[in-house]
Tab-separated table of C-alpha atoms in Angstrom:
chain	number	residue	atom	x	y	z
A	518	MET	CA	280.086	-106.657	115.147
A	519	ASP	CA	280.024	-106.735	111.272
A	520	HIS	CA	282.587	-104.114	110.567
A	521	SER	CA	282.357	-104.201	106.765
A	522	ARG	CA	278.652	-103.824	106.956
A	523	PHE	CA	278.830	-101.055	109.554
A	524	PHE	CA	281.090	-99.083	107.187
A	525	ALA	CA	279.079	-99.776	104.314
A	526	ASN	CA	276.077	-98.458	105.847
A	527	LYS	CA	278.293	-95.478	107.042
A	528	TRP	CA	279.649	-94.637	103.597
A	529	LYS	CA	276.098	-94.997	102.194
A	530	GLN	CA	274.668	-92.792	104.809
A	531	LEU	CA	277.216	-89.917	104.363
A	532	LEU	CA	276.873	-89.946	100.407
A	533	GLU	CA	272.847	-89.738	100.874
A	534	GLU	CA	273.067	-86.695	103.244
A	535	GLY	CA	275.858	-84.664	102.136
A	536	ASP	CA	278.069	-83.864	99.144
A	537	ARG	CA	281.305	-85.785	98.552
A	538	PRO	CA	284.309	-83.575	99.608
A	539	ARG	CA	286.024	-81.715	96.810
A	540	ALA	CA	288.709	-79.960	98.590
A	541	LEU	CA	291.274	-80.713	101.449
A	542	THR	CA	290.086	-79.288	104.773
A	543	GLY	CA	292.761	-80.320	107.089
A	544	ILE	CA	295.786	-82.729	107.890
A	545	SER	CA	296.186	-85.084	110.963
A	546	GLN	CA	298.303	-87.830	112.111
A	547	MET	CA	297.340	-91.249	113.852
A	548	GLU	CA	299.588	-94.248	114.565
A	549	TYR	CA	298.580	-96.979	112.056
A	550	SER	CA	297.887	-99.394	115.096
A	551	LYS	CA	295.486	-96.858	116.728
A	552	PHE	CA	293.480	-96.731	113.304
A	553	SER	CA	293.615	-100.483	113.005
A	554	GLU	CA	291.975	-100.482	116.679
A	555	LEU	CA	289.416	-98.105	115.476
A	556	VAL	CA	288.361	-99.691	112.440
A	557	LEU	CA	288.107	-103.182	114.221
A	558	GLY	CA	286.908	-102.152	117.591
A	559	ALA	CA	283.638	-102.282	118.987
A	560	ASP	CA	283.137	-98.551	119.605
A	561	GLN	CA	280.920	-97.650	116.616
A	562	LYS	CA	280.946	-94.063	117.477
A	563	ALA	CA	284.570	-93.681	117.349
A	564	ALA	CA	284.685	-95.838	114.154
A	565	ALA	CA	282.076	-93.583	112.701
A	566	GLU	CA	284.104	-90.366	113.423
A	567	VAL	CA	286.970	-91.639	111.254
A	568	ALA	CA	285.077	-92.233	108.296
A	569	GLU	CA	283.194	-88.762	108.754
A	570	ARG	CA	286.668	-87.061	109.121
A	571	ILE	CA	287.763	-88.498	105.773
A	572	PHE	CA	284.220	-87.369	104.166
A	573	ALA	CA	284.716	-83.882	105.486
A	574	GLY	CA	287.952	-83.746	103.241
A	575	GLU	CA	290.628	-84.526	105.911
A	576	ALA	CA	293.721	-86.340	105.097
A	577	ILE	CA	294.985	-88.585	107.820
A	578	ILE	CA	298.579	-89.808	107.750
A	579	LEU	CA	298.859	-93.251	109.402
A	580	LYS	CA	302.269	-93.433	110.933
A	581	ASN	CA	304.723	-96.580	111.271
A	582	ALA	CA	302.515	-98.614	109.056
A	583	LEU	CA	305.289	-100.300	107.399
A	584	LEU	CA	309.000	-101.479	108.761
A	585	LYS	CA	311.804	-100.433	106.704
A	586	GLU	CA	312.703	-103.998	105.957
A	587	LYS	CA	309.114	-104.396	104.450
A	588	VAL	CA	309.641	-101.290	102.222
A	589	ASP	CA	312.944	-102.518	100.739
A	590	GLN	CA	311.441	-105.829	100.021
A	591	ILE	CA	308.420	-104.309	98.329
A	592	LYS	CA	310.783	-102.042	96.187
A	593	LYS	CA	312.950	-105.024	95.462
A	594	VAL	CA	310.005	-106.815	93.676
A	595	ALA	CA	310.036	-103.604	91.497
A	596	PHE	CA	313.881	-103.861	90.738
A	597	ASP	CA	313.745	-107.630	90.020
A	598	PHE	CA	310.664	-107.638	88.032
A	599	ALA	CA	312.130	-104.964	85.618
A	600	ALA	CA	315.464	-106.927	85.426
A	601	LEU	CA	313.859	-109.765	84.290
A	602	ASN	CA	310.948	-108.299	82.110
A	603	SER	CA	311.178	-106.013	79.297
A	604	ALA	CA	309.038	-102.876	79.639
A	605	SER	CA	305.643	-103.137	77.725
A	606	HIS	CA	302.104	-102.069	77.976
A	607	ASN	CA	298.918	-103.957	78.565
A	608	GLU	CA	294.984	-103.656	79.085
A	609	ILE	CA	293.419	-105.475	81.695
A	610	ILE	CA	291.874	-108.327	79.832
A	611	PRO	CA	291.821	-112.133	80.199
A	612	ASP	CA	295.443	-113.385	80.779
A	613	CYS	CA	296.744	-109.952	81.165
A	614	PRO	CA	300.325	-110.407	82.628
A	615	ASP	CA	302.061	-108.180	85.242
A	616	TRP	CA	304.026	-105.500	83.441
A	617	HIS	CA	305.917	-102.351	83.933
A	618	GLU	CA	306.565	-99.242	81.712
A	619	ILE	CA	307.820	-95.590	81.848
A	620	ASN	CA	304.589	-93.288	81.571
A	621	ASP	CA	305.605	-89.996	79.951
A	622	THR	CA	303.115	-87.934	78.683
A	623	MET	CA	304.672	-84.444	79.105
A	624	GLU	CA	304.926	-83.860	75.438
A	625	THR	CA	301.923	-85.546	73.985
A	626	ALA	CA	299.183	-84.876	76.750
A	627	ASN	CA	296.110	-82.865	75.237
A	628	GLY	CA	293.447	-81.985	77.591
A	629	GLY	CA	294.492	-84.917	80.041
A	630	TYR	CA	296.945	-84.906	82.893
A	631	THR	CA	300.601	-85.156	82.483
A	632	VAL	CA	302.856	-87.828	84.216
A	633	LEU	CA	306.557	-88.936	84.233
A	634	ASP	CA	307.072	-92.148	86.232
A	635	HIS	CA	308.039	-95.661	86.133
A	636	SER	CA	305.082	-97.874	86.990
A	637	TYR	CA	304.896	-101.533	87.705
A	638	TYR	CA	301.450	-103.112	87.789
A	639	PHE	CA	300.593	-106.577	89.594
A	640	PHE	CA	297.674	-108.801	89.410
A	641	ARG	CA	296.487	-111.557	91.894
A	642	TRP	CA	296.005	-113.945	88.996
A	643	ASN	CA	299.716	-114.131	88.044
A	644	GLU	CA	302.388	-116.408	89.443
A	645	GLY	CA	305.433	-115.173	91.261
A	646	ASN	CA	303.810	-112.018	92.871
A	647	GLY	CA	302.470	-113.652	95.942
A	648	GLU	CA	304.689	-112.340	98.341
A	649	LEU	CA	303.869	-108.865	97.325
A	650	PHE	CA	300.250	-109.340	97.827
A	651	ASN	CA	300.647	-111.086	101.102
A	652	THR	CA	302.790	-107.947	102.299
A	653	ALA	CA	300.057	-105.651	100.762
A	654	ASP	CA	296.901	-107.319	102.383
A	655	THR	CA	297.989	-106.861	105.657
A	656	TYR	CA	296.948	-103.360	105.126
A	657	TRP	CA	294.567	-103.808	102.020
A	658	GLU	CA	292.252	-106.135	103.740
A	659	LEU	CA	291.852	-103.190	106.415
A	660	CYS	CA	291.366	-100.595	103.699
A	661	LYS	CA	288.640	-102.726	102.364
A	662	ILE	CA	286.828	-103.020	105.606
A	663	PHE	CA	286.820	-99.363	106.085
A	664	ASN	CA	285.416	-99.007	102.536
A	665	GLY	CA	282.617	-101.347	103.605
A	666	TYR	CA	283.884	-104.461	101.805
A	667	ALA	CA	284.681	-107.748	103.225
A	668	PRO	CA	288.581	-108.404	103.692
A	669	GLY	CA	288.665	-110.876	101.066
A	670	ALA	CA	286.692	-108.973	98.467
A	671	PHE	CA	287.695	-108.886	94.932
A	672	LYS	CA	290.643	-111.445	95.764
A	673	THR	CA	289.572	-114.058	93.247
A	674	ASN	CA	287.881	-111.617	90.708
A	675	LEU	CA	289.210	-111.899	86.928
A	676	PRO	CA	288.881	-109.136	84.291
A	677	ALA	CA	285.578	-110.821	83.146
A	678	ASP	CA	284.282	-109.857	86.572
A	679	GLY	CA	284.546	-106.280	85.766
A	680	LEU	CA	286.320	-105.046	89.190
A	681	VAL	CA	289.823	-106.285	89.609
A	682	ASP	CA	292.511	-105.884	92.398
A	683	ARG	CA	295.604	-104.183	91.311
A	684	ILE	CA	298.952	-103.160	92.992
A	685	GLN	CA	300.982	-100.326	91.145
A	686	LEU	CA	304.488	-99.466	92.504
A	687	ILE	CA	305.375	-96.065	91.222
A	688	ASN	CA	308.974	-94.733	90.817
A	689	TYR	CA	308.602	-90.702	90.360
A	690	PRO	CA	312.223	-90.133	89.573
A	691	ARG	CA	314.462	-87.047	90.172
A	692	GLY	CA	314.795	-84.915	87.115
A	693	GLY	CA	311.009	-84.386	86.743
A	694	GLY	CA	309.058	-87.010	88.106
A	695	HIS	CA	305.433	-86.131	88.591
A	696	ILE	CA	301.807	-86.366	87.966
A	697	SER	CA	299.499	-83.622	87.338
A	698	THR	CA	296.242	-82.800	89.273
A	699	HIS	CA	293.647	-85.251	89.110
A	700	THR	CA	290.881	-87.084	90.698
A	701	ASP	CA	290.317	-90.952	91.451
A	702	PRO	CA	286.973	-92.388	90.921
A	703	ASP	CA	284.725	-93.125	93.993
A	704	PHE	CA	282.319	-95.352	92.920
A	705	CYS	CA	283.883	-98.292	94.677
A	706	ILE	CA	286.600	-97.144	96.856
A	707	ARG	CA	286.096	-93.915	98.792
A	708	ALA	CA	289.029	-93.635	101.092
A	709	LEU	CA	292.063	-94.202	99.244
A	710	PHE	CA	295.304	-95.515	100.930
A	711	GLY	CA	298.582	-94.412	99.701
A	712	PHE	CA	301.861	-96.217	100.725
A	713	HIS	CA	304.622	-93.861	101.130
A	714	LEU	CA	308.054	-95.916	100.197
A	715	SER	CA	310.747	-93.155	100.319
A	716	SER	CA	311.556	-90.134	102.294
A	717	SER	CA	312.051	-86.518	101.390
A	718	GLU	CA	314.954	-86.567	103.950
A	719	THR	CA	317.183	-89.004	102.002
A	720	ASP	CA	315.738	-89.809	98.687
A	721	TYR	CA	314.800	-86.209	96.961
A	722	ASP	CA	315.020	-82.620	97.646
A	723	ALA	CA	312.009	-81.187	96.116
A	724	GLY	CA	308.595	-81.946	94.906
A	725	GLY	CA	305.885	-84.459	96.066
A	726	PHE	CA	302.535	-85.371	97.037
A	727	TYR	CA	299.928	-82.752	97.512
A	728	ILE	CA	296.109	-82.187	97.837
A	729	ILE	CA	294.323	-79.324	96.780
A	730	ASN	CA	292.495	-77.080	99.586
A	731	GLY	CA	289.394	-75.075	99.143
A	732	ALA	CA	291.308	-71.963	98.041
A	733	GLY	CA	292.614	-74.126	95.113
A	734	GLU	CA	295.922	-74.401	96.445
A	735	ARG	CA	298.374	-77.257	96.506
A	736	VAL	CA	298.990	-78.526	100.161
A	737	MET	CA	302.158	-80.343	100.234
A	738	LEU	CA	302.319	-83.490	102.605
A	739	GLU	CA	305.636	-84.538	102.546
A	740	ASP	CA	306.832	-82.901	105.666
A	741	ASN	CA	304.331	-84.683	107.534
A	742	MET	CA	305.140	-88.017	105.986
A	743	SER	CA	308.086	-90.834	106.555
A	744	CYS	CA	308.988	-93.748	104.791
A	745	GLY	CA	306.580	-96.453	105.752
A	746	ASP	CA	303.596	-94.005	106.401
A	747	ILE	CA	300.125	-94.277	104.953
A	748	VAL	CA	298.228	-91.465	103.904
A	749	CYS	CA	294.295	-91.891	103.739
A	750	TRP	CA	292.073	-89.444	101.947
A	751	TYR	CA	288.849	-89.324	99.920
A	752	SER	CA	289.644	-90.263	96.313
A	753	PHE	CA	287.705	-87.432	94.549
A	754	ILE	CA	289.581	-84.569	95.980
A	755	PRO	CA	292.165	-83.555	93.583
A	756	HIS	CA	295.646	-84.311	94.359
A	757	GLY	CA	299.194	-84.961	92.388
A	758	VAL	CA	302.857	-85.241	92.717
A	759	GLU	CA	304.824	-82.003	92.259
A	760	PHE	CA	307.717	-82.374	90.083
A	761	ILE	CA	310.672	-84.240	92.104
A	762	ASP	CA	313.986	-82.579	91.747
A	763	PRO	CA	313.395	-80.868	88.518
A	764	ASP	CA	316.859	-79.433	88.062
A	765	ARG	CA	318.450	-82.873	88.395
A	766	PRO	CA	318.884	-85.035	85.220
A	767	THR	CA	316.528	-87.937	84.771
A	768	ASN	CA	317.755	-91.594	85.246
A	769	PHE	CA	315.445	-94.276	85.539
A	770	GLN	CA	317.936	-96.744	86.050
A	771	SER	CA	319.109	-95.204	89.422
A	772	HIS	CA	315.817	-96.162	91.414
A	773	ASP	CA	316.376	-92.637	92.986
A	774	GLY	CA	313.322	-90.260	93.596
A	775	ARG	CA	309.987	-90.732	94.913
A	776	TRP	CA	308.433	-94.249	95.477
A	777	PHE	CA	304.806	-94.919	96.125
A	778	MET	CA	302.490	-98.010	96.397
A	779	ALA	CA	298.721	-97.845	95.564
A	780	CYS	CA	296.670	-100.766	96.281
A	781	ASN	CA	293.312	-100.239	94.207
A	782	THR	CA	290.306	-102.076	93.221
A	783	ILE	CA	289.625	-100.779	89.491
A	784	GLN	CA	287.386	-101.722	86.633
A	785	SER	CA	288.822	-104.130	83.883
A	786	HIS	CA	288.984	-103.099	80.296
A	787	LEU	CA	286.270	-105.168	79.521
A	788	VAL	CA	284.087	-102.651	81.051
A	789	LYS	CA	282.600	-100.194	78.529
A	790	ASP	CA	283.026	-96.628	79.471
A	791	ARG	CA	285.106	-97.600	82.489
A	792	TYR	CA	285.865	-95.136	85.582
A	793	ARG	CA	289.390	-93.505	85.246
A	794	ALA	CA	291.231	-90.896	86.990
A	795	LEU	CA	290.069	-87.598	85.626
A	796	PRO	CA	292.408	-84.240	85.155
A	797	VAL	CA	291.770	-81.188	87.150
A	798	GLY	CA	292.366	-77.438	85.958
């Protein structure tokens, strides 16, 4: 069974026969190992049902995906990178480096979404990040298969190819780290995989990830997620991160707060009118 082709046909069928989901319809949990078995297994009916659930608006929390040791290794990449490199901002163009920056649009946003975070961006063509990509690919390749692509798709792409792989490590600090409600484009990746690298039990007290339901309400997922879990949901459903411990002082040097890893295939800045996340409300 060609699993990538199977899911490519399944998503094509779902999009042709119905409207893409615009609201959360439910939350469920599944062991990551079970999800992997379903995606890579021979039971086409069971595999199709997982895609159907995501397309129906369900968010599936994949439990126990990353061991704490792996989570710590991933976060250390960010710590070490920031210690050796000054903050900067770059576009995804030829010879684009890895970079990190503090995103703060709370005072300047006009018609867009607001954000307060410290983001770290990594691309496959740069040296020194191979261990991070090797760790992520253990899960990312499964994500690509589930979205209808070969596990090695886009790995050798450069900005001139239009679509590139990017890892974004995000720290939403105590003291108001957040991102307001938005949707992500679904022209390429339909089912997003979000890696939860912290815990509301130990790293922060309030705020966190939410998805909007049919009543327009924010449904918090933090109580259902543990450090090392992955949340899978349809990219076009509005979502965001509610203010993390807004009454605390903001200190980007502490590394406290909420940590998240997003492994995405996105358009480079060489693409005219490139697809981007869009604000909602």
